[in-house]
């Protein structure tokens, strides 16, 4: 059988940690008297921690010292870690295990491609670390999505050319990164938000084994 590299984003694709990032950022923004909408939150998805705080400060027209910036980043992460400490495999999004099992059964190389520095902690908590042939996360990159770096490193680690890689992404920045890397992008979420992806599905329950087979055989 043909081989393709399958690259999974983490937050919002494998687990619904996007809601925890939102809660933690919202709390932090409130403490600075900054309000941001769900729509603005879409722009934080897939975006690094540093860049996310920069964006929130810009929305609130605030300038702060480097010291306070570092302090706020640490606080946000502490809050977020508090949420994910409670996680287990029941928090995996619907049909993710089915798709991972299908890919493994067909000997397809699988990588993580996440902006999160907490990715390994989460994979351990939900017990799927061993499903991955490569793990590329926020600790391995110098440029955040929408830069394609994270996915290009993943392709390299899987020994696949970018054109033979397929990326599952829930964020605007991540789909742009996958497209820029010359990969097939599969948006997980709403067509209104992820219209620039090659394919968009609401979630993995809409992605059939036959569809995946057709991607492998392409
Ligand atoms: P951390 P992904 C991204 O993960 C999240 O979507 C984004 O909201 C978050 O700011 C970023 O990771 C950094 O996460 O603070 O845990 O390092 O979607 O690329 O898996
Ligand atoms: Mg994501």
PDB file of C-alpha atoms and ligand atoms in Angstrom:
ATOM      1  CA  UNK A   1       0.000   0.000   0.000  1.00  0.00           C
ATOM      2  CA  UNK A   2       1.012   3.601  -0.641  1.00  0.00           C
ATOM      3  CA  UNK A   3       2.351   5.654   2.258  1.00  0.00           C
ATOM      4  CA  UNK A   4       1.335   9.188   3.210  1.00  0.00           C
ATOM      5  CA  UNK A   5       2.461  11.234   6.192  1.00  0.00           C
ATOM      6  CA  UNK A   6      -0.469  12.073   8.459  1.00  0.00           C
ATOM      7  CA  UNK A   7       0.148  15.094  10.685  1.00  0.00           C
ATOM      8  CA  UNK A   8      -2.230  15.933  13.517  1.00  0.00           C
ATOM      9  CA  UNK A   9      -2.536  19.257  15.246  1.00  0.00           C
ATOM     10  CA  UNK A  10      -3.336  18.702  18.933  1.00  0.00           C
ATOM     11  CA  UNK A  11      -5.521  21.403  20.474  1.00  0.00           C
ATOM     12  CA  UNK A  12      -8.931  21.380  18.816  1.00  0.00           C
ATOM     13  CA  UNK A  13      -8.153  18.320  16.679  1.00  0.00           C
ATOM     14  CA  UNK A  14      -7.267  15.463  19.045  1.00  0.00           C
ATOM     15  CA  UNK A  15      -8.557  17.044  22.248  1.00  0.00           C
ATOM     16  CA  UNK A  16     -10.781  19.989  22.994  1.00  0.00           C
ATOM     17  CA  UNK A  17      -8.155  21.905  24.922  1.00  0.00           C
ATOM     18  CA  UNK A  18      -9.026  25.005  22.857  1.00  0.00           C
ATOM     19  CA  UNK A  19     -11.750  25.649  25.443  1.00  0.00           C
ATOM     20  CA  UNK A  20      -9.166  25.587  28.269  1.00  0.00           C
ATOM     21  CA  UNK A  21      -6.843  27.982  26.427  1.00  0.00           C
ATOM     22  CA  UNK A  22      -9.841  30.294  25.943  1.00  0.00           C
ATOM     23  CA  UNK A  23     -10.794  30.162  29.628  1.00  0.00           C
ATOM     24  CA  UNK A  24      -7.227  30.827  30.766  1.00  0.00           C
ATOM     25  CA  UNK A  25      -6.709  33.727  28.324  1.00  0.00           C
ATOM     26  CA  UNK A  26     -10.098  35.200  29.157  1.00  0.00           C
ATOM     27  CA  UNK A  27      -9.292  35.203  32.867  1.00  0.00           C
ATOM     28  CA  UNK A  28      -5.951  36.852  32.216  1.00  0.00           C
ATOM     29  CA  UNK A  29      -7.466  39.463  29.875  1.00  0.00           C
ATOM     30  CA  UNK A  30     -10.099  40.292  32.472  1.00  0.00           C
ATOM     31  CA  UNK A  31      -7.381  41.001  35.040  1.00  0.00           C
ATOM     32  CA  UNK A  32      -6.016  43.575  32.561  1.00  0.00           C
ATOM     33  CA  UNK A  33      -9.480  45.012  31.840  1.00  0.00           C
ATOM     34  CA  UNK A  34      -9.380  43.693  28.310  1.00  0.00           C
ATOM     35  CA  UNK A  35     -12.356  41.919  26.793  1.00  0.00           C
ATOM     36  CA  UNK A  36     -12.143  39.726  23.748  1.00  0.00           C
ATOM     37  CA  UNK A  37     -14.770  37.940  21.723  1.00  0.00           C
ATOM     38  CA  UNK A  38     -15.103  34.318  20.543  1.00  0.00           C
ATOM     39  CA  UNK A  39     -14.267  35.645  17.085  1.00  0.00           C
ATOM     40  CA  UNK A  40     -11.019  37.175  18.305  1.00  0.00           C
ATOM     41  CA  UNK A  41     -10.316  33.905  20.106  1.00  0.00           C
ATOM     42  CA  UNK A  42     -10.328  32.132  16.720  1.00  0.00           C
ATOM     43  CA  UNK A  43      -7.234  34.186  15.915  1.00  0.00           C
ATOM     44  CA  UNK A  44      -5.464  32.749  18.968  1.00  0.00           C
ATOM     45  CA  UNK A  45      -5.966  29.136  17.934  1.00  0.00           C
ATOM     46  CA  UNK A  46      -2.750  27.493  16.772  1.00  0.00           C
ATOM     47  CA  UNK A  47      -0.850  30.651  17.687  1.00  0.00           C
ATOM     48  CA  UNK A  48       2.069  30.463  20.154  1.00  0.00           C
ATOM     49  CA  UNK A  49       1.728  31.569  23.775  1.00  0.00           C
ATOM     50  CA  UNK A  50       3.928  34.657  23.280  1.00  0.00           C
ATOM     51  CA  UNK A  51       2.130  35.738  20.114  1.00  0.00           C
ATOM     52  CA  UNK A  52      -1.268  35.167  21.752  1.00  0.00           C
ATOM     53  CA  UNK A  53      -0.450  37.525  24.624  1.00  0.00           C
ATOM     54  CA  UNK A  54       0.909  40.117  22.177  1.00  0.00           C
ATOM     55  CA  UNK A  55      -2.379  39.989  20.271  1.00  0.00           C
ATOM     56  CA  UNK A  56      -4.518  40.319  23.414  1.00  0.00           C
ATOM     57  CA  UNK A  57      -2.475  43.331  24.564  1.00  0.00           C
ATOM     58  CA  UNK A  58      -2.855  44.922  21.127  1.00  0.00           C
ATOM     59  CA  UNK A  59      -6.657  44.409  21.234  1.00  0.00           C
ATOM     60  CA  UNK A  60      -6.722  46.181  24.609  1.00  0.00           C
ATOM     61  CA  UNK A  61      -4.277  48.885  23.512  1.00  0.00           C
ATOM     62  CA  UNK A  62      -1.962  48.035  26.402  1.00  0.00           C
ATOM     63  CA  UNK A  63       1.801  48.214  26.670  1.00  0.00           C
ATOM     64  CA  UNK A  64       3.429  46.421  29.587  1.00  0.00           C
ATOM     65  CA  UNK A  65       6.959  45.790  30.855  1.00  0.00           C
ATOM     66  CA  UNK A  66       8.850  42.660  29.813  1.00  0.00           C
ATOM     67  CA  UNK A  67       8.765  41.551  33.429  1.00  0.00           C
ATOM     68  CA  UNK A  68       4.974  41.723  33.632  1.00  0.00           C
ATOM     69  CA  UNK A  69       4.711  40.066  30.206  1.00  0.00           C
ATOM     70  CA  UNK A  70       6.762  37.078  31.418  1.00  0.00           C
ATOM     71  CA  UNK A  71       4.785  36.958  34.631  1.00  0.00           C
ATOM     72  CA  UNK A  72       1.459  36.898  32.770  1.00  0.00           C
ATOM     73  CA  UNK A  73       2.662  34.149  30.432  1.00  0.00           C
ATOM     74  CA  UNK A  74       3.648  32.020  33.425  1.00  0.00           C
ATOM     75  CA  UNK A  75       0.288  32.688  35.105  1.00  0.00           C
ATOM     76  CA  UNK A  76      -1.651  31.760  31.986  1.00  0.00           C
ATOM     77  CA  UNK A  77       0.242  28.503  31.691  1.00  0.00           C
ATOM     78  CA  UNK A  78      -0.259  27.683  35.359  1.00  0.00           C
ATOM     79  CA  UNK A  79      -3.990  28.174  34.947  1.00  0.00           C
ATOM     80  CA  UNK A  80      -4.000  26.051  31.765  1.00  0.00           C
ATOM     81  CA  UNK A  81      -1.958  23.277  33.408  1.00  0.00           C
ATOM     82  CA  UNK A  82      -4.540  23.236  36.196  1.00  0.00           C
ATOM     83  CA  UNK A  83      -7.237  22.416  33.629  1.00  0.00           C
ATOM     84  CA  UNK A  84      -5.263  19.759  31.765  1.00  0.00           C
ATOM     85  CA  UNK A  85      -4.150  18.031  34.975  1.00  0.00           C
ATOM     86  CA  UNK A  86      -7.697  16.685  35.220  1.00  0.00           C
ATOM     87  CA  UNK A  87      -7.751  15.288  31.680  1.00  0.00           C
ATOM     88  CA  UNK A  88      -7.939  11.651  30.650  1.00  0.00           C
ATOM     89  CA  UNK A  89      -8.678   9.735  27.433  1.00  0.00           C
ATOM     90  CA  UNK A  90     -12.395  10.502  27.724  1.00  0.00           C
ATOM     91  CA  UNK A  91     -11.519  14.011  26.540  1.00  0.00           C
ATOM     92  CA  UNK A  92     -10.374  12.782  23.163  1.00  0.00           C
ATOM     93  CA  UNK A  93     -12.587  14.166  20.411  1.00  0.00           C
ATOM     94  CA  UNK A  94     -15.069  11.753  18.766  1.00  0.00           C
ATOM     95  CA  UNK A  95     -13.610   9.153  16.373  1.00  0.00           C
ATOM     96  CA  UNK A  96      -9.991  10.276  16.802  1.00  0.00           C
ATOM     97  CA  UNK A  97      -9.071   6.795  18.129  1.00  0.00           C
ATOM     98  CA  UNK A  98     -10.819   5.172  15.136  1.00  0.00           C
ATOM     99  CA  UNK A  99      -8.841   7.255  12.640  1.00  0.00           C
ATOM    100  CA  UNK A 100      -5.538   6.691  14.475  1.00  0.00           C
ATOM    101  CA  UNK A 101      -6.214   2.938  14.585  1.00  0.00           C
ATOM    102  CA  UNK A 102      -7.106   2.856  10.893  1.00  0.00           C
ATOM    103  CA  UNK A 103      -3.858   4.639   9.980  1.00  0.00           C
ATOM    104  CA  UNK A 104      -1.797   2.328  12.181  1.00  0.00           C
ATOM    105  CA  UNK A 105      -3.505  -0.755  10.740  1.00  0.00           C
ATOM    106  CA  UNK A 106      -2.525   0.492   7.255  1.00  0.00           C
ATOM    107  CA  UNK A 107       1.061   1.266   8.369  1.00  0.00           C
ATOM    108  CA  UNK A 108       0.818   4.998   7.653  1.00  0.00           C
ATOM    109  CA  UNK A 109       3.426   7.274   9.298  1.00  0.00           C
ATOM    110  CA  UNK A 110       1.836   9.560  11.916  1.00  0.00           C
ATOM    111  CA  UNK A 111       3.204  12.755  13.478  1.00  0.00           C
ATOM    112  CA  UNK A 112       2.008  15.414  15.848  1.00  0.00           C
ATOM    113  CA  UNK A 113       2.387  19.010  14.601  1.00  0.00           C
ATOM    114  CA  UNK A 114       1.363  21.297  17.451  1.00  0.00           C
ATOM    115  CA  UNK A 115       2.290  24.805  18.576  1.00  0.00           C
ATOM    116  CA  UNK A 116       1.854  23.794  22.200  1.00  0.00           C
ATOM    117  CA  UNK A 117       4.744  23.411  24.600  1.00  0.00           C
ATOM    118  CA  UNK A 118       2.449  21.243  26.718  1.00  0.00           C
ATOM    119  CA  UNK A 119       1.790  18.714  23.940  1.00  0.00           C
ATOM    120  CA  UNK A 120       3.717  15.794  25.444  1.00  0.00           C
ATOM    121  CA  UNK A 121       2.004  16.222  28.810  1.00  0.00           C
ATOM    122  CA  UNK A 122      -1.391  16.051  27.096  1.00  0.00           C
ATOM    123  CA  UNK A 123      -0.495  13.022  24.939  1.00  0.00           C
ATOM    124  CA  UNK A 124       0.634  11.232  28.079  1.00  0.00           C
ATOM    125  CA  UNK A 125      -2.544  12.105  29.934  1.00  0.00           C
ATOM    126  CA  UNK A 126      -4.752  10.757  27.148  1.00  0.00           C
ATOM    127  CA  UNK A 127      -2.461   7.777  26.633  1.00  0.00           C
ATOM    128  CA  UNK A 128      -1.730   8.004  22.897  1.00  0.00           C
ATOM    129  CA  UNK A 129       1.975   8.887  22.912  1.00  0.00           C
ATOM    130  CA  UNK A 130       2.914   5.526  21.368  1.00  0.00           C
ATOM    131  CA  UNK A 131       0.589   6.060  18.367  1.00  0.00           C
ATOM    132  CA  UNK A 132       3.002   8.654  16.974  1.00  0.00           C
ATOM    133  CA  UNK A 133       6.111   7.998  14.884  1.00  0.00           C
ATOM    134  CA  UNK A 134       7.175  11.615  15.466  1.00  0.00           C
ATOM    135  CA  UNK A 135       6.172  14.396  17.832  1.00  0.00           C
ATOM    136  CA  UNK A 136       6.845  17.981  16.809  1.00  0.00           C
ATOM    137  CA  UNK A 137       5.605  20.659  19.180  1.00  0.00           C
ATOM    138  CA  UNK A 138       6.161  24.209  20.415  1.00  0.00           C
ATOM    139  CA  UNK A 139       9.532  23.232  21.876  1.00  0.00           C
ATOM    140  CA  UNK A 140      10.904  22.244  18.456  1.00  0.00           C
ATOM    141  CA  UNK A 141      10.096  25.329  16.392  1.00  0.00           C
ATOM    142  CA  UNK A 142      11.459  28.833  16.099  1.00  0.00           C
ATOM    143  CA  UNK A 143       8.629  30.157  13.934  1.00  0.00           C
ATOM    144  CA  UNK A 144       4.977  29.842  14.931  1.00  0.00           C
ATOM    145  CA  UNK A 145       2.060  28.927  12.639  1.00  0.00           C
ATOM    146  CA  UNK A 146       1.110  30.301  10.073  1.00  0.00           C
ATOM    147  CA  UNK A 147       4.781  29.641   9.297  1.00  0.00           C
ATOM    148  CA  UNK A 148       4.989  26.086   7.918  1.00  0.00           C
ATOM    149  CA  UNK A 149       8.071  25.163  10.011  1.00  0.00           C
ATOM    150  CA  UNK A 150       6.281  22.800  12.426  1.00  0.00           C
ATOM    151  CA  UNK A 151       4.782  20.732   9.581  1.00  0.00           C
ATOM    152  CA  UNK A 152       7.976  20.730   7.502  1.00  0.00           C
ATOM    153  CA  UNK A 153       9.923  19.342  10.490  1.00  0.00           C
ATOM    154  CA  UNK A 154       7.197  16.707  10.962  1.00  0.00           C
ATOM    155  CA  UNK A 155       7.466  15.661   7.285  1.00  0.00           C
ATOM    156  CA  UNK A 156      11.237  15.364   7.635  1.00  0.00           C
ATOM    157  CA  UNK A 157      10.933  13.257  10.777  1.00  0.00           C
ATOM    158  CA  UNK A 158       8.488  10.952   8.994  1.00  0.00           C
ATOM    159  CA  UNK A 159      10.862  10.772   5.969  1.00  0.00           C
ATOM    160  CA  UNK A 160       8.047  11.972   3.710  1.00  0.00           C
ATOM    161  CA  UNK A 161       8.049  14.780   1.171  1.00  0.00           C
ATOM    162  CA  UNK A 162       5.669  17.652   2.051  1.00  0.00           C
ATOM    163  CA  UNK A 163       3.487  16.923  -1.009  1.00  0.00           C
ATOM    164  CA  UNK A 164       2.818  13.480   0.454  1.00  0.00           C
ATOM    165  CA  UNK A 165       1.649  14.813   3.803  1.00  0.00           C
ATOM    166  CA  UNK A 166      -1.870  15.433   5.037  1.00  0.00           C
ATOM    167  CA  UNK A 167      -2.527  17.825   7.912  1.00  0.00           C
ATOM    168  CA  UNK A 168      -5.543  17.859  10.243  1.00  0.00           C
ATOM    169  CA  UNK A 169      -5.989  21.375  11.664  1.00  0.00           C
ATOM    170  CA  UNK A 170      -8.661  23.368  13.489  1.00  0.00           C
ATOM    171  CA  UNK A 171      -7.072  26.814  13.243  1.00  0.00           C
ATOM    172  CA  UNK A 172      -6.935  29.467  10.551  1.00  0.00           C
ATOM    173  CA  UNK A 173      -3.176  29.882  11.121  1.00  0.00           C
ATOM    174  CA  UNK A 174      -2.599  26.109  10.997  1.00  0.00           C
ATOM    175  CA  UNK A 175      -4.471  25.588   7.714  1.00  0.00           C
ATOM    176  CA  UNK A 176      -2.457  28.441   6.191  1.00  0.00           C
ATOM    177  CA  UNK A 177       0.748  26.803   7.484  1.00  0.00           C
ATOM    178  CA  UNK A 178      -0.202  23.438   5.929  1.00  0.00           C
ATOM    179  CA  UNK A 179      -1.091  25.054   2.587  1.00  0.00           C
ATOM    180  CA  UNK A 180       2.173  27.018   2.571  1.00  0.00           C
ATOM    181  CA  UNK A 181       4.050  23.757   3.248  1.00  0.00           C
ATOM    182  CA  UNK A 182       2.425  22.303   0.081  1.00  0.00           C
ATOM    183  CA  UNK A 183       0.511  19.723   2.056  1.00  0.00           C
ATOM    184  CA  UNK A 184      -3.119  18.645   1.861  1.00  0.00           C
ATOM    185  CA  UNK A 185      -4.997  20.537   4.561  1.00  0.00           C
ATOM    186  CA  UNK A 186      -8.040  19.063   6.257  1.00  0.00           C
ATOM    187  CA  UNK A 187      -9.897  21.594   8.368  1.00  0.00           C
ATOM    188  CA  UNK A 188     -11.668  20.294  11.465  1.00  0.00           C
ATOM    189  CA  UNK A 189     -14.370  22.812  12.300  1.00  0.00           C
ATOM    190  CA  UNK A 190     -16.611  25.209  10.469  1.00  0.00           C
ATOM    191  CA  UNK A 191     -16.427  25.929   6.728  1.00  0.00           C
ATOM    192  CA  UNK A 192     -17.019  29.610   7.499  1.00  0.00           C
ATOM    193  CA  UNK A 193     -13.755  29.780   9.429  1.00  0.00           C
ATOM    194  CA  UNK A 194     -11.623  27.214   7.548  1.00  0.00           C
ATOM    195  CA  UNK A 195     -12.724  27.864   3.972  1.00  0.00           C
ATOM    196  CA  UNK A 196      -9.097  27.975   2.807  1.00  0.00           C
ATOM    197  CA  UNK A 197      -8.554  24.263   3.648  1.00  0.00           C
ATOM    198  CA  UNK A 198      -8.607  21.626   0.877  1.00  0.00           C
ATOM    199  CA  UNK A 199     -11.338  19.751   2.779  1.00  0.00           C
ATOM    200  CA  UNK A 200     -13.387  20.743   5.829  1.00  0.00           C
ATOM    201  CA  UNK A 201     -15.273  18.441   8.213  1.00  0.00           C
ATOM    202  CA  UNK A 202     -17.080  19.359  11.419  1.00  0.00           C
ATOM    203  CA  UNK A 203     -15.272  16.541  13.213  1.00  0.00           C
ATOM    204  CA  UNK A 204     -13.739  13.093  12.659  1.00  0.00           C
ATOM    205  CA  UNK A 205     -17.128  11.339  12.729  1.00  0.00           C
ATOM    206  CA  UNK A 206     -17.617  12.803   9.231  1.00  0.00           C
ATOM    207  CA  UNK A 207     -14.312  11.381   7.965  1.00  0.00           C
ATOM    208  CA  UNK A 208     -14.893   7.864   6.673  1.00  0.00           C
ATOM    209  CA  UNK A 209     -12.300   5.095   6.400  1.00  0.00           C
ATOM    210  CA  UNK A 210     -12.939   5.156   2.633  1.00  0.00           C
ATOM    211  CA  UNK A 211     -12.052   8.854   2.467  1.00  0.00           C
ATOM    212  CA  UNK A 212      -8.790   8.198   4.302  1.00  0.00           C
ATOM    213  CA  UNK A 213      -8.083   5.257   2.003  1.00  0.00           C
ATOM    214  CA  UNK A 214      -8.595   7.554  -1.008  1.00  0.00           C
ATOM    215  CA  UNK A 215      -6.065  10.030   0.450  1.00  0.00           C
ATOM    216  CA  UNK A 216      -3.527   7.221   0.926  1.00  0.00           C
ATOM    217  CA  UNK A 217      -4.009   5.974  -2.630  1.00  0.00           C
ATOM    218  CA  UNK A 218      -3.844   9.400  -4.293  1.00  0.00           C
TER     219      UNK A 218
HETATM  220  P1  LIG B   1       0.977  26.338  24.975  1.00  0.00           P
HETATM  221  P2  LIG B   1      -2.124  23.529  18.602  1.00  0.00           P
HETATM  222  C1  LIG B   1      -1.807  25.671  20.163  1.00  0.00           C
HETATM  223  O1  LIG B   1      -1.863  24.300  20.000  1.00  0.00           O
HETATM  224  C2  LIG B   1      -3.139  26.235  20.625  1.00  0.00           C
HETATM  225  O2  LIG B   1      -4.109  26.109  19.613  1.00  0.00           O
HETATM  226  C3  LIG B   1      -2.986  27.695  20.982  1.00  0.00           C
HETATM  227  O3  LIG B   1      -4.212  28.211  21.434  1.00  0.00           O
HETATM  228  C4  LIG B   1      -1.910  27.827  22.058  1.00  0.00           C
HETATM  229  O4  LIG B   1      -1.687  29.196  22.403  1.00  0.00           O
HETATM  230  C5  LIG B   1      -0.602  27.216  21.531  1.00  0.00           C
HETATM  231  O5  LIG B   1      -0.832  25.864  21.182  1.00  0.00           O
HETATM  232  C6  LIG B   1       0.503  27.283  22.554  1.00  0.00           C
HETATM  233  O6  LIG B   1       0.181  26.402  23.595  1.00  0.00           O
HETATM  234  O7  LIG B   1       0.645  27.581  25.723  1.00  0.00           O
HETATM  235  O8  LIG B   1       0.424  25.061  25.588  1.00  0.00           O
HETATM  236  O9  LIG B   1       2.437  26.220  24.619  1.00  0.00           O
HETATM  237  O10 LIG B   1      -3.517  23.880  18.215  1.00  0.00           O
HETATM  238  O11 LIG B   1      -1.067  23.984  17.638  1.00  0.00           O
HETATM  239  O12 LIG B   1      -1.977  22.073  19.004  1.00  0.00           O
HETATM  240 MG1  LIG B   2      -5.309  23.546  17.061  1.00  0.00          MG
END
